[in-house]
Structure formats: structure tokens, C-alpha cells
Amino acid sequence: MRHYPEFIESLLSAMSTNSDAAAGQEGIREGSHVTLHFRLSLSDGQIVFNTFDDKPATIQIGEGQFAPALERCLIALREGDERSYQLGPDDGFGPRHPDLVQKVSKSLLDRYADPTDPIEPGDVVEFPTPDGQGGRVAGVFKGWEGGSAVFDFNHPLAGQPLKLDVRIIGLL
């Protein structure tokens, strides 16, 4: 059996150099600015959002521009990486909370709705937050129950299994 010590030594040297370069190229972490293509779809294949056919998105990790569960999928990825993730019903945008389906009196609704544009099931209506600090919260109108409007204040994708496809284009 022949030994090729020079070949093995050069191969090991090349592998060491490549891993040193890869180690020097940091992956995505908290605070990273990331340019990426992504597609978010429901378990039935319906696409919720897709940048692959248009301009890529640029986000900063940890700044609330992407749902925390989606950001966690990106951690440690590097430029050029492509991945697909399956997120369980409670993972992507959290579980549905029945207590976030609430009745709003017609009189309160009249204060915030446009009288020339009647609401229909599926419409999104914004309300001020109860704390009075100037925040806003959106609810999806579900219908009428007696003299009250029923709104769902859960995120529309809460409780939905999702698929996330990503391609990392750039990283700072």
C-alpha cells in the first residue's frame, strides 16, 4: 500500500484553511441585518407571503420585523444558505387564545368605524389599546351577536401549521 503523505498533508491543510474561513464568516445572530427571500405558506400550500418573485426583504434580527419563531429559524444561517422549515400550529405565531375573541358594543364600534363603509366579516378594524398609551390593536370582525360585534384579536396565523422557505442573500 502506498502512502501519499504530501497529498494528505496538503488536503488537511486545505480543509483547515476552509474551516477557518467558514468559522470567520459569522452566521445570523441577534442584531444581524439580513437580506433574504422567504415564502410563508399554510399547510394546504396556500402562499401567505412570498418575496422569491419580487424584491428580497431586509430585516434586523431582534427588532420585531419578523415573528420571533421565524427569526429563530434564521439563527446561524449564512449567506447563500437555503432552508425549509415546518412549523407546528403553536410555533409560528403562537396558539389561538379563545379569550382574544371578544364582543365589542355597537356604540364603541361606531366611534371607530367609518359610517360610510359598513364592516363585513373578515374586515380588520383597529382600536386603541385599553392602557390609553396611544397603542393600537387590530381585530378581525367575525359577525354580530345581538347588539355586539364579535372580533378576533388573535394573529390571523395563530394556531396554523406553516412552512417557511428561506434563501439568505446577504448578511451584515
PDB file of C-alpha atoms in Angstrom:
ATOM      1  CA  MET A   1       0.000   0.000   0.000  1.00  0.00           C
ATOM      2  CA  ARG A   2       1.384   3.385  -0.979  1.00  0.00           C
ATOM      3  CA  HIS A   3       1.300   6.368   1.325  1.00  0.00           C
ATOM      4  CA  TYR A   4       0.908   9.849  -0.005  1.00  0.00           C
ATOM      5  CA  PRO A   5       1.922  11.993   2.966  1.00  0.00           C
ATOM      6  CA  GLU A   6       2.356  15.156   0.892  1.00  0.00           C
ATOM      7  CA  PHE A   7      -1.103  14.797  -0.653  1.00  0.00           C
ATOM      8  CA  ILE A   8      -2.731  14.104   2.738  1.00  0.00           C
ATOM      9  CA  GLU A   9      -0.855  16.945   4.372  1.00  0.00           C
ATOM     10  CA  SER A  10      -1.945  19.413   1.667  1.00  0.00           C
ATOM     11  CA  LEU A  11      -5.517  18.101   1.860  1.00  0.00           C
ATOM     12  CA  LEU A  12      -5.612  18.544   5.633  1.00  0.00           C
ATOM     13  CA  SER A  13      -4.109  21.993   5.279  1.00  0.00           C
ATOM     14  CA  ALA A  14      -6.746  22.993   2.724  1.00  0.00           C
ATOM     15  CA  MET A  15      -9.532  21.624   4.943  1.00  0.00           C
ATOM     16  CA  SER A  16      -8.179  23.544   7.915  1.00  0.00           C
ATOM     17  CA  THR A  17      -7.991  26.779   5.884  1.00  0.00           C
ATOM     18  CA  ASN A  18     -11.561  26.338   4.604  1.00  0.00           C
ATOM     19  CA  SER A  19     -12.957  25.648   8.073  1.00  0.00           C
ATOM     20  CA  ASP A  20     -11.053  28.651   9.450  1.00  0.00           C
ATOM     21  CA  ALA A  21     -12.622  30.838   6.756  1.00  0.00           C
ATOM     22  CA  ALA A  22     -16.071  29.395   7.448  1.00  0.00           C
ATOM     23  CA  ALA A  23     -15.618  29.934  11.181  1.00  0.00           C
ATOM     24  CA  GLY A  24     -14.649  33.533  10.459  1.00  0.00           C
ATOM     25  CA  GLN A  25     -17.859  34.058   8.474  1.00  0.00           C
ATOM     26  CA  GLU A  26     -20.385  34.509  11.250  1.00  0.00           C
ATOM     27  CA  GLY A  27     -23.899  33.273  10.824  1.00  0.00           C
ATOM     28  CA  ILE A  28     -27.062  35.205  11.562  1.00  0.00           C
ATOM     29  CA  ARG A  29     -27.406  36.293  15.176  1.00  0.00           C
ATOM     30  CA  GLU A  30     -29.298  38.847  17.262  1.00  0.00           C
ATOM     31  CA  GLY A  31     -28.821  42.292  15.722  1.00  0.00           C
ATOM     32  CA  SER A  32     -27.792  40.991  12.273  1.00  0.00           C
ATOM     33  CA  HIS A  33     -29.129  42.780   9.205  1.00  0.00           C
ATOM     34  CA  VAL A  34     -30.307  40.073   6.828  1.00  0.00           C
ATOM     35  CA  THR A  35     -31.360  40.311   3.198  1.00  0.00           C
ATOM     36  CA  LEU A  36     -33.339  37.251   2.236  1.00  0.00           C
ATOM     37  CA  HIS A  37     -36.008  35.768   0.087  1.00  0.00           C
ATOM     38  CA  PHE A  38     -38.725  33.981   2.015  1.00  0.00           C
ATOM     39  CA  ARG A  39     -42.021  32.283   1.393  1.00  0.00           C
ATOM     40  CA  LEU A  40     -44.542  31.613   4.130  1.00  0.00           C
ATOM     41  CA  SER A  41     -47.311  29.171   3.283  1.00  0.00           C
ATOM     42  CA  LEU A  42     -50.106  27.298   5.016  1.00  0.00           C
ATOM     43  CA  SER A  43     -50.138  23.519   5.327  1.00  0.00           C
ATOM     44  CA  ASP A  44     -52.501  23.316   2.315  1.00  0.00           C
ATOM     45  CA  GLY A  45     -49.897  25.100   0.159  1.00  0.00           C
ATOM     46  CA  GLN A  46     -51.665  28.475   0.091  1.00  0.00           C
ATOM     47  CA  ILE A  47     -48.974  31.153  -0.006  1.00  0.00           C
ATOM     48  CA  VAL A  48     -49.325  33.831   2.649  1.00  0.00           C
ATOM     49  CA  PHE A  49     -46.277  35.888   1.655  1.00  0.00           C
ATOM     50  CA  ASN A  50     -43.587  35.413  -0.979  1.00  0.00           C
ATOM     51  CA  THR A  51     -40.571  37.545  -1.922  1.00  0.00           C
ATOM     52  CA  PHE A  52     -38.998  34.994  -4.294  1.00  0.00           C
ATOM     53  CA  ASP A  53     -40.826  36.533  -7.278  1.00  0.00           C
ATOM     54  CA  ASP A  54     -40.016  40.124  -6.335  1.00  0.00           C
ATOM     55  CA  LYS A  55     -37.507  42.123  -4.315  1.00  0.00           C
ATOM     56  CA  PRO A  56     -35.911  40.430  -1.307  1.00  0.00           C
ATOM     57  CA  ALA A  57     -36.699  41.576   2.215  1.00  0.00           C
ATOM     58  CA  THR A  58     -34.161  43.125   4.575  1.00  0.00           C
ATOM     59  CA  ILE A  59     -34.737  42.747   8.302  1.00  0.00           C
ATOM     60  CA  GLN A  60     -32.814  43.226  11.515  1.00  0.00           C
ATOM     61  CA  ILE A  61     -32.961  40.230  13.820  1.00  0.00           C
ATOM     62  CA  GLY A  62     -34.488  41.021  17.206  1.00  0.00           C
ATOM     63  CA  GLU A  63     -36.245  44.232  16.177  1.00  0.00           C
ATOM     64  CA  GLY A  64     -39.737  42.756  15.772  1.00  0.00           C
ATOM     65  CA  GLN A  65     -39.743  42.913  11.971  1.00  0.00           C
ATOM     66  CA  PHE A  66     -40.196  39.131  11.733  1.00  0.00           C
ATOM     67  CA  ALA A  67     -42.087  36.874  14.143  1.00  0.00           C
ATOM     68  CA  PRO A  68     -39.729  35.525  16.847  1.00  0.00           C
ATOM     69  CA  ALA A  69     -40.329  31.903  15.800  1.00  0.00           C
ATOM     70  CA  LEU A  70     -39.431  32.764  12.198  1.00  0.00           C
ATOM     71  CA  GLU A  71     -36.306  34.606  13.368  1.00  0.00           C
ATOM     72  CA  ARG A  72     -35.214  31.539  15.359  1.00  0.00           C
ATOM     73  CA  CYS A  73     -35.217  29.569  12.101  1.00  0.00           C
ATOM     74  CA  LEU A  74     -32.664  32.012  10.678  1.00  0.00           C
ATOM     75  CA  ILE A  75     -30.165  31.944  13.560  1.00  0.00           C
ATOM     76  CA  ALA A  76     -26.720  30.660  12.483  1.00  0.00           C
ATOM     77  CA  LEU A  77     -27.601  30.560   8.766  1.00  0.00           C
ATOM     78  CA  ARG A  78     -25.011  32.089   6.440  1.00  0.00           C
ATOM     79  CA  GLU A  79     -25.076  33.912   3.144  1.00  0.00           C
ATOM     80  CA  GLY A  80     -26.144  31.513   0.397  1.00  0.00           C
ATOM     81  CA  ASP A  81     -27.953  29.100   2.719  1.00  0.00           C
ATOM     82  CA  GLU A  82     -31.375  27.816   1.638  1.00  0.00           C
ATOM     83  CA  ARG A  83     -33.675  26.032   4.071  1.00  0.00           C
ATOM     84  CA  SER A  84     -37.264  24.919   4.524  1.00  0.00           C
ATOM     85  CA  TYR A  85     -38.915  24.682   7.918  1.00  0.00           C
ATOM     86  CA  GLN A  86     -42.190  23.132   9.021  1.00  0.00           C
ATOM     87  CA  LEU A  87     -43.673  24.997  11.977  1.00  0.00           C
ATOM     88  CA  GLY A  88     -46.315  23.387  14.173  1.00  0.00           C
ATOM     89  CA  PRO A  89     -49.670  25.055  14.851  1.00  0.00           C
ATOM     90  CA  ASP A  90     -48.449  26.724  18.046  1.00  0.00           C
ATOM     91  CA  ASP A  91     -44.962  27.584  16.803  1.00  0.00           C
ATOM     92  CA  GLY A  92     -45.148  30.209  14.044  1.00  0.00           C
ATOM     93  CA  PHE A  93     -47.464  32.822  15.515  1.00  0.00           C
ATOM     94  CA  GLY A  94     -48.376  31.058  18.722  1.00  0.00           C
ATOM     95  CA  PRO A  95     -51.529  29.225  19.719  1.00  0.00           C
ATOM     96  CA  ARG A  96     -55.000  30.652  19.327  1.00  0.00           C
ATOM     97  CA  HIS A  97     -56.353  32.116  22.551  1.00  0.00           C
ATOM     98  CA  PRO A  98     -60.151  31.864  22.898  1.00  0.00           C
ATOM     99  CA  ASP A  99     -60.142  34.819  25.318  1.00  0.00           C
ATOM    100  CA  LEU A 100     -58.934  37.045  22.446  1.00  0.00           C
ATOM    101  CA  VAL A 101     -62.286  36.581  20.705  1.00  0.00           C
ATOM    102  CA  GLN A 102     -64.282  39.403  22.229  1.00  0.00           C
ATOM    103  CA  LYS A 103     -67.557  41.247  21.897  1.00  0.00           C
ATOM    104  CA  VAL A 104     -67.479  44.980  21.242  1.00  0.00           C
ATOM    105  CA  SER A 105     -70.572  47.094  21.793  1.00  0.00           C
ATOM    106  CA  LYS A 106     -72.112  48.744  18.768  1.00  0.00           C
ATOM    107  CA  SER A 107     -71.709  52.167  20.435  1.00  0.00           C
ATOM    108  CA  LEU A 108     -67.946  51.621  20.866  1.00  0.00           C
ATOM    109  CA  LEU A 109     -67.653  50.315  17.330  1.00  0.00           C
ATOM    110  CA  ASP A 110     -69.489  53.376  16.000  1.00  0.00           C
ATOM    111  CA  ARG A 111     -66.720  55.567  17.494  1.00  0.00           C
ATOM    112  CA  TYR A 112     -64.002  53.850  15.421  1.00  0.00           C
ATOM    113  CA  ALA A 113     -65.768  52.653  12.284  1.00  0.00           C
ATOM    114  CA  ASP A 114     -66.389  54.676   9.153  1.00  0.00           C
ATOM    115  CA  PRO A 115     -70.198  55.051   8.863  1.00  0.00           C
ATOM    116  CA  THR A 116     -69.947  55.254   5.056  1.00  0.00           C
ATOM    117  CA  ASP A 117     -68.147  51.906   4.890  1.00  0.00           C
ATOM    118  CA  PRO A 118     -70.063  49.212   6.802  1.00  0.00           C
ATOM    119  CA  ILE A 119     -67.950  46.362   8.112  1.00  0.00           C
ATOM    120  CA  GLU A 120     -68.294  42.828   6.865  1.00  0.00           C
ATOM    121  CA  PRO A 121     -66.989  39.546   8.268  1.00  0.00           C
ATOM    122  CA  GLY A 122     -63.254  39.311   7.603  1.00  0.00           C
ATOM    123  CA  ASP A 123     -62.660  43.080   7.796  1.00  0.00           C
ATOM    124  CA  VAL A 124     -59.868  44.269  10.082  1.00  0.00           C
ATOM    125  CA  VAL A 125     -60.668  47.135  12.459  1.00  0.00           C
ATOM    126  CA  GLU A 126     -58.132  48.967  14.619  1.00  0.00           C
ATOM    127  CA  PHE A 127     -58.897  50.022  18.187  1.00  0.00           C
ATOM    128  CA  PRO A 128     -56.858  51.960  20.746  1.00  0.00           C
ATOM    129  CA  THR A 129     -55.210  49.768  23.364  1.00  0.00           C
ATOM    130  CA  PRO A 130     -57.001  49.671  26.717  1.00  0.00           C
ATOM    131  CA  ASP A 131     -53.964  51.152  28.512  1.00  0.00           C
ATOM    132  CA  GLY A 132     -54.544  54.574  26.908  1.00  0.00           C
ATOM    133  CA  GLN A 133     -50.873  54.850  25.903  1.00  0.00           C
ATOM    134  CA  GLY A 134     -51.640  55.540  22.235  1.00  0.00           C
ATOM    135  CA  GLY A 135     -51.083  51.987  21.027  1.00  0.00           C
ATOM    136  CA  ARG A 136     -53.331  50.262  18.519  1.00  0.00           C
ATOM    137  CA  VAL A 137     -54.668  46.732  18.313  1.00  0.00           C
ATOM    138  CA  ALA A 138     -56.373  45.149  15.308  1.00  0.00           C
ATOM    139  CA  GLY A 139     -59.210  42.662  15.357  1.00  0.00           C
ATOM    140  CA  VAL A 140     -60.884  40.657  12.600  1.00  0.00           C
ATOM    141  CA  PHE A 141     -64.657  41.189  12.523  1.00  0.00           C
ATOM    142  CA  LYS A 142     -66.405  37.827  12.756  1.00  0.00           C
ATOM    143  CA  GLY A 143     -70.071  38.914  12.829  1.00  0.00           C
ATOM    144  CA  TRP A 144     -72.861  40.159  15.050  1.00  0.00           C
ATOM    145  CA  GLU A 145     -74.243  38.585  18.224  1.00  0.00           C
ATOM    146  CA  GLY A 146     -77.242  40.587  19.343  1.00  0.00           C
ATOM    147  CA  GLY A 147     -76.134  44.203  19.751  1.00  0.00           C
ATOM    148  CA  SER A 148     -72.438  43.348  19.848  1.00  0.00           C
ATOM    149  CA  ALA A 149     -69.807  42.883  17.175  1.00  0.00           C
ATOM    150  CA  VAL A 150     -67.557  39.837  17.630  1.00  0.00           C
ATOM    151  CA  PHE A 151     -63.849  40.428  16.957  1.00  0.00           C
ATOM    152  CA  ASP A 152     -60.952  38.000  16.944  1.00  0.00           C
ATOM    153  CA  PHE A 153     -57.799  39.707  18.245  1.00  0.00           C
ATOM    154  CA  ASN A 154     -55.588  36.647  17.679  1.00  0.00           C
ATOM    155  CA  HIS A 155     -52.960  36.952  14.969  1.00  0.00           C
ATOM    156  CA  PRO A 156     -54.619  35.629  11.777  1.00  0.00           C
ATOM    157  CA  LEU A 157     -51.934  32.905  11.520  1.00  0.00           C
ATOM    158  CA  ALA A 158     -52.108  31.882  15.199  1.00  0.00           C
ATOM    159  CA  GLY A 159     -52.694  28.163  15.564  1.00  0.00           C
ATOM    160  CA  GLN A 160     -51.836  27.465  11.921  1.00  0.00           C
ATOM    161  CA  PRO A 161     -49.170  24.976  10.837  1.00  0.00           C
ATOM    162  CA  LEU A 162     -46.829  26.828   8.477  1.00  0.00           C
ATOM    163  CA  LYS A 163     -43.987  26.215   6.062  1.00  0.00           C
ATOM    164  CA  LEU A 164     -41.145  28.735   5.822  1.00  0.00           C
ATOM    165  CA  ASP A 165     -38.735  28.634   2.869  1.00  0.00           C
ATOM    166  CA  VAL A 166     -35.714  30.947   3.063  1.00  0.00           C
ATOM    167  CA  ARG A 167     -32.687  31.879   0.953  1.00  0.00           C
ATOM    168  CA  ILE A 168     -30.110  34.111   2.639  1.00  0.00           C
ATOM    169  CA  ILE A 169     -28.791  36.677   0.164  1.00  0.00           C
ATOM    170  CA  GLY A 170     -26.739  38.978   2.336  1.00  0.00           C
ATOM    171  CA  LEU A 171     -25.722  39.437   5.935  1.00  0.00           C
ATOM    172  CA  LEU A 172     -24.246  42.329   7.910  1.00  0.00           C
TER     173      LEU A 172
END
